[in-house]
Tab-separated table of C-alpha atoms in Angstrom:
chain	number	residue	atom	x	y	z
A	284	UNK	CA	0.000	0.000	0.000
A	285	UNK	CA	1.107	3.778	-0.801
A	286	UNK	CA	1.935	5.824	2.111
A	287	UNK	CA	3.653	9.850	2.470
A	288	UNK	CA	5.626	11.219	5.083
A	289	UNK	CA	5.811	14.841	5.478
A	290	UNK	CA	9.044	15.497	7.339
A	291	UNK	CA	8.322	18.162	9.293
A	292	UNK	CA	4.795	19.729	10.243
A	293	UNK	CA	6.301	23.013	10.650
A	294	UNK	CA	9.347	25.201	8.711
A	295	UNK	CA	9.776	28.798	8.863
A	296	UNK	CA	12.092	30.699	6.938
A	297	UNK	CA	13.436	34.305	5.982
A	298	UNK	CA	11.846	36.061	3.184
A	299	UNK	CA	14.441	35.681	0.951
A	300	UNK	CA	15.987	32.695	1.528
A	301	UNK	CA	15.270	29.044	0.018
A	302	UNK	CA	12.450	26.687	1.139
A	303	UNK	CA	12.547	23.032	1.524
A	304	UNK	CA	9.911	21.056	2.319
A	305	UNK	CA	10.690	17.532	2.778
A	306	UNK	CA	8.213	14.401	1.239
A	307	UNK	CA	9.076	10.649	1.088
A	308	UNK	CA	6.903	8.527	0.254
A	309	UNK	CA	6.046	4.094	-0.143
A	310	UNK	CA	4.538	3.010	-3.291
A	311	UNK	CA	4.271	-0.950	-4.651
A	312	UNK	CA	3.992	0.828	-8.022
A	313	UNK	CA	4.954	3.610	-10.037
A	314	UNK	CA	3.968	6.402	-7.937
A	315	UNK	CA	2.468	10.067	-9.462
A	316	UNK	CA	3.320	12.253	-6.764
A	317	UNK	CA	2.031	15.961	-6.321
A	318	UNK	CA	2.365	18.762	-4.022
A	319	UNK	CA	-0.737	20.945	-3.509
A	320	UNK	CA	-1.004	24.431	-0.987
A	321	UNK	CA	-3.497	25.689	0.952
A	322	UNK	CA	-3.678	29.101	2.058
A	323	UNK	CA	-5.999	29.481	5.434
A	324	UNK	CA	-9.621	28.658	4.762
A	325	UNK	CA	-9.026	28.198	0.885
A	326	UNK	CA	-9.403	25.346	-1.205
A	327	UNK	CA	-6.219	23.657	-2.584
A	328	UNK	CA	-4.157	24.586	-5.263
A	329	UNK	CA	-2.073	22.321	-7.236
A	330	UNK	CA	1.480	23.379	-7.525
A	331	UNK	CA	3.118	20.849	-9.551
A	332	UNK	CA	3.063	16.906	-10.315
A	333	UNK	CA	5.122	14.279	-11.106
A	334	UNK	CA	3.391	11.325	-13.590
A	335	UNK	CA	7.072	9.346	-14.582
A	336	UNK	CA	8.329	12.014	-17.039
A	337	UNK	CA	10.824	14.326	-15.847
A	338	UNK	CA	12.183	14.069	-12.481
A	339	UNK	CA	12.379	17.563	-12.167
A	340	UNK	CA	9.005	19.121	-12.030
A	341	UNK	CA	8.740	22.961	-12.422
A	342	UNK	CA	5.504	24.242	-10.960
A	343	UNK	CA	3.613	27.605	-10.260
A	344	UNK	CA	5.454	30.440	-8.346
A	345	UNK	CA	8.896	29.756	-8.882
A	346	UNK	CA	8.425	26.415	-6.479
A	347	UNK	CA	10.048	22.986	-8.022
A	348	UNK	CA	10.238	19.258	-6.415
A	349	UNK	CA	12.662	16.426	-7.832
A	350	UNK	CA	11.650	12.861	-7.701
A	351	UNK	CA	14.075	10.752	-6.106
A	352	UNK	CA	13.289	6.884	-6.713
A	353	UNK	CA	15.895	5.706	-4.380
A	354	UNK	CA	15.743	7.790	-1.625
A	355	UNK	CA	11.929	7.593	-2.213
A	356	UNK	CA	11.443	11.475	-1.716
A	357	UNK	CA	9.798	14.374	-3.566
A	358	UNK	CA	10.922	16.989	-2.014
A	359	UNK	CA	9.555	20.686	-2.685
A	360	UNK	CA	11.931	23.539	-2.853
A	361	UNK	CA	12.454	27.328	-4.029
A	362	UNK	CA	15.243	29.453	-4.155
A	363	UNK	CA	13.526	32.657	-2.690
A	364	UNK	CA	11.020	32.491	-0.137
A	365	UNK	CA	8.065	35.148	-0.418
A	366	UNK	CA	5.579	36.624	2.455
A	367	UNK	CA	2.729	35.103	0.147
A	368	UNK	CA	4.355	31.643	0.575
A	369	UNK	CA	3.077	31.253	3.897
A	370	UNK	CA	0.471	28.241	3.997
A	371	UNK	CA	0.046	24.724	4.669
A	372	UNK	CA	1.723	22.646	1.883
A	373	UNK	CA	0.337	18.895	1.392
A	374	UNK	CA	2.409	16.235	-0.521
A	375	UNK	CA	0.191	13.330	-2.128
A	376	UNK	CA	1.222	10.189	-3.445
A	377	UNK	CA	-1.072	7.966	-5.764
A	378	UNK	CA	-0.268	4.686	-8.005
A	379	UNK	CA	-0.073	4.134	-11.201
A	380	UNK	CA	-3.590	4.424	-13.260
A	381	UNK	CA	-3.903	0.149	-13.050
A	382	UNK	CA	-3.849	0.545	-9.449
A	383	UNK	CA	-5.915	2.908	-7.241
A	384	UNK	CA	-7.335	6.346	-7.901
A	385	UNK	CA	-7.466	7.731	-4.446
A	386	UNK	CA	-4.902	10.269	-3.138
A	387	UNK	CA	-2.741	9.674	-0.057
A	388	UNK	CA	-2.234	12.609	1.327
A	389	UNK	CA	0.704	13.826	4.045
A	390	UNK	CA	0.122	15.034	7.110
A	391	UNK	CA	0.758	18.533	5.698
A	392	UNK	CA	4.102	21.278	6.027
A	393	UNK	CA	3.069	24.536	7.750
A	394	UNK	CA	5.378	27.119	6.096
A	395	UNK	CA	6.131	30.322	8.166
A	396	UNK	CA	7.999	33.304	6.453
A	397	UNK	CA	9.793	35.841	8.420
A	398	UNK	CA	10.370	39.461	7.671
E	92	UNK	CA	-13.472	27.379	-17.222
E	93	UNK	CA	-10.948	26.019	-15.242
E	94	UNK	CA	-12.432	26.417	-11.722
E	95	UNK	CA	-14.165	24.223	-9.595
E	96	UNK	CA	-17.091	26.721	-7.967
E	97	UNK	CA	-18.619	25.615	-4.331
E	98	UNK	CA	-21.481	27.414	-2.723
E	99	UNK	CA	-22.118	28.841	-0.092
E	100	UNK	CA	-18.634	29.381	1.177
E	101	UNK	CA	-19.908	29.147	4.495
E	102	UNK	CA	-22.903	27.588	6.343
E	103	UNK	CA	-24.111	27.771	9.969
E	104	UNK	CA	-27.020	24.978	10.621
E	105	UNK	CA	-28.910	23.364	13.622
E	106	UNK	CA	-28.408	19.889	14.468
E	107	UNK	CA	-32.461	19.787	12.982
E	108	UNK	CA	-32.038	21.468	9.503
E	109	UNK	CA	-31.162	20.042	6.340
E	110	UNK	CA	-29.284	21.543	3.954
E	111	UNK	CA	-27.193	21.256	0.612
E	112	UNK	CA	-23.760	22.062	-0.638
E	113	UNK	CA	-23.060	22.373	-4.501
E	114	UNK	CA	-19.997	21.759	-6.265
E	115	UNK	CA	-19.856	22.999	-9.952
E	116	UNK	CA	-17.350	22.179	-12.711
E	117	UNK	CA	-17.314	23.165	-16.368
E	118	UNK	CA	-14.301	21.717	-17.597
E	119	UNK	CA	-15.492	18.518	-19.231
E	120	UNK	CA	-14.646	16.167	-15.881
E	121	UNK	CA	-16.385	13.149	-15.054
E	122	UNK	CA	-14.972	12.376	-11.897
E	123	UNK	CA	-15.706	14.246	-9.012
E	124	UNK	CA	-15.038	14.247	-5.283
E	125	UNK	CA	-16.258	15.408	-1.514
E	126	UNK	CA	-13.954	16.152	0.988
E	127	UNK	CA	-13.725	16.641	4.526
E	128	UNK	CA	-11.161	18.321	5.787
E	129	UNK	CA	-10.965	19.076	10.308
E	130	UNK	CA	-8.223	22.064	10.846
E	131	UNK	CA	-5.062	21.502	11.393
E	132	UNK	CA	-5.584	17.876	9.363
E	133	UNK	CA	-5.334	16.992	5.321
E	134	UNK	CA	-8.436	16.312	3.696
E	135	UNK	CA	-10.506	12.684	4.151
E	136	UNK	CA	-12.254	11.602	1.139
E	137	UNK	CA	-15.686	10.537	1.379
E	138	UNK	CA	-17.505	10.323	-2.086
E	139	UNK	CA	-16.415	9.775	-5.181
E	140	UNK	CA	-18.373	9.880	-8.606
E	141	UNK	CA	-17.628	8.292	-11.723
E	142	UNK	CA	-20.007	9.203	-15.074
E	143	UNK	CA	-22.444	10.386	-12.541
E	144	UNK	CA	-22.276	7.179	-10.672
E	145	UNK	CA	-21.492	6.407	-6.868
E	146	UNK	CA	-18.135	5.226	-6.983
E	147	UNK	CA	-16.932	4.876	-3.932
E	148	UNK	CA	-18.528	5.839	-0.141
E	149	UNK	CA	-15.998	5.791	2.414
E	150	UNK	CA	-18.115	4.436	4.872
E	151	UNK	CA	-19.424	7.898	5.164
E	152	UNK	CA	-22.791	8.544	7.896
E	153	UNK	CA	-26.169	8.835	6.190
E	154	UNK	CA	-26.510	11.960	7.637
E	155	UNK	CA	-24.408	12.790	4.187
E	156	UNK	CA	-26.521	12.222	0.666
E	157	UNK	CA	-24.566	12.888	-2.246
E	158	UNK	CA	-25.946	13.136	-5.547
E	159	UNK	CA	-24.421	14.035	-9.412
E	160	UNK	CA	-27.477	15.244	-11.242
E	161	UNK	CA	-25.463	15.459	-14.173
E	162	UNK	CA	-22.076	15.899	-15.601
E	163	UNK	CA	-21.558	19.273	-14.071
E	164	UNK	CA	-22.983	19.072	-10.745
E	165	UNK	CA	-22.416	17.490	-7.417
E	166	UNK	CA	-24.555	18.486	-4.441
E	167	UNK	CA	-23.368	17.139	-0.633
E	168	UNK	CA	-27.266	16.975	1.335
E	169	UNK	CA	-26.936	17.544	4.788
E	170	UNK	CA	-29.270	15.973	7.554
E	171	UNK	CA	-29.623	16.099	11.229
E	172	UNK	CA	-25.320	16.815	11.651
E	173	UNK	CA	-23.896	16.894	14.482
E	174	UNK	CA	-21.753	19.499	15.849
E	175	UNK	CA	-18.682	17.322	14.970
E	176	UNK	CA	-19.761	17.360	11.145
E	177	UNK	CA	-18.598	21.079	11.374
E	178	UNK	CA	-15.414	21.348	9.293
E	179	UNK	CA	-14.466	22.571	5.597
E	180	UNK	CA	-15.856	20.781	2.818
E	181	UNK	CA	-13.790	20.340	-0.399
E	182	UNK	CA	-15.036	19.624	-3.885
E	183	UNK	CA	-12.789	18.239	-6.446
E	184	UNK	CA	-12.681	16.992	-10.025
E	185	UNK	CA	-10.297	14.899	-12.452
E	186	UNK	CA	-10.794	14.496	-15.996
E	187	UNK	CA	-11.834	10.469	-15.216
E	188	UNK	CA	-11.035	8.034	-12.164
E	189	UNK	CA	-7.120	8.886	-13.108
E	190	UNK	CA	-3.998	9.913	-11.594
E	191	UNK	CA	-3.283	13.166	-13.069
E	192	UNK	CA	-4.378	16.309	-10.732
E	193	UNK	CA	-7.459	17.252	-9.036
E	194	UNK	CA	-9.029	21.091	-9.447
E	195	UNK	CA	-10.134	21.579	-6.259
E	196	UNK	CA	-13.081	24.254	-5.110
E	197	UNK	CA	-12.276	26.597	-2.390
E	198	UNK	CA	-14.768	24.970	-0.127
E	199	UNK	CA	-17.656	25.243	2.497
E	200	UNK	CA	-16.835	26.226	5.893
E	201	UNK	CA	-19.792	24.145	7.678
E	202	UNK	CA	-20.591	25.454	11.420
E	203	UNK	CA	-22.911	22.987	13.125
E	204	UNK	CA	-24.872	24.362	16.182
């Protein structure tokens, strides 16, 4: 069975200075992985995804997440945190499209950003 | 149209009412989702429709109807909650049962008194 672990349930940073956010994740089968953000009492927003093509995935707002199959991680980074960046972040692991449809999701990454 | 649109974005009800949340989409999906999502926690999944069909029910309370009138349209009908129902409820879509990306609504904050 799929499973994600979110590393940490909270990170704060400097505006200014990178973000990582750290993801790992079990999967019997080809995992797509994605990494979604909520801002406080909004929906969620999907910032990138990975479906087995590049292992670098380049999402919205300068964020980006690398797919790691042996060290079984996706973790979500950006070079220059903003004020705006400041949500909850939620990585989700599902299997391949043979296998199930539902989305895993982590535990969550609160994301604090300092002036 | 790329946005999933949930109304109303918030909803106070007594334990005796019943209500109705609707989800709409106008992208061409035919899978679509209800969420339940407690602060501080990730969303739990509780319906799912496929081609307007009851997919799966995660062993949800039938104090919860869902329906899919059509295509479009998924409505969440409420019934004699309880004040521990009170959370935000997410609406999603996918283009089928796949793997590729929700669209997710922005939600109904639901306050049961």
């Amino acid at each position: 069975a799929q499973s994600v672990t979110q590393l940490d349930s909270h990170v704060s940073v400097s505006e200014g200075t990178p973000v990582l956010l750290r993801c790992n994740y079990s999967s019997s089968y080809s995992p797509s992985l994605f990494w979604y953000v909520q801002h406080p009492n909004k929906g969620l927003q999907l910032l990138l995804k990975y479906t087995s093509a590049a292992t670098l995935v380049k999402g919205i707002n300068g964020f980006e997440a690398e797919f790691k199959k042996s060290e079984t991680s996706f973790h979500l980074t950006k070079p220059s945190a903003h004020m705006s960046d400041a949500a909850e972040y939620f990585c989700v692991v599902t299997e391949a499209p043979t296998g199930t449809y539902k989305y895993i999701f982590g535990t969550g990454t609160r994301l604090k950003v300092l002036a | 149209d790329t946005e999933v649109t949930q109304t109303p974005k918030h909803l106070v009800m007594g334990m005796t009412n019943k209500k109705s949340l609707k989800c709409e989409q106008h992208m061409g999906h035919r899978a679509m989702y209800w969420y339940k999502q407690k602060a501080k926690k990730p969303p739990e999944l509780m319906f799912v429709y496929s081609y307007e069909k009851l997919s799966i029910n995660e062993s949800v309370p039938s104090r919860f109807s869902p329906e899919c009138p059509n295509s479009s349209l998924l409505n969440l009908h409420l019934h004699a909650l309880q004040p521990e129902d009170s959370a935000l409820y997410l609406c999603a879509s996918s283009q089928t049962l796949s793997v590729y990306g929700y669209t997710f609504g922005s939600g109904t904050r639901l306050t049961v008194v």
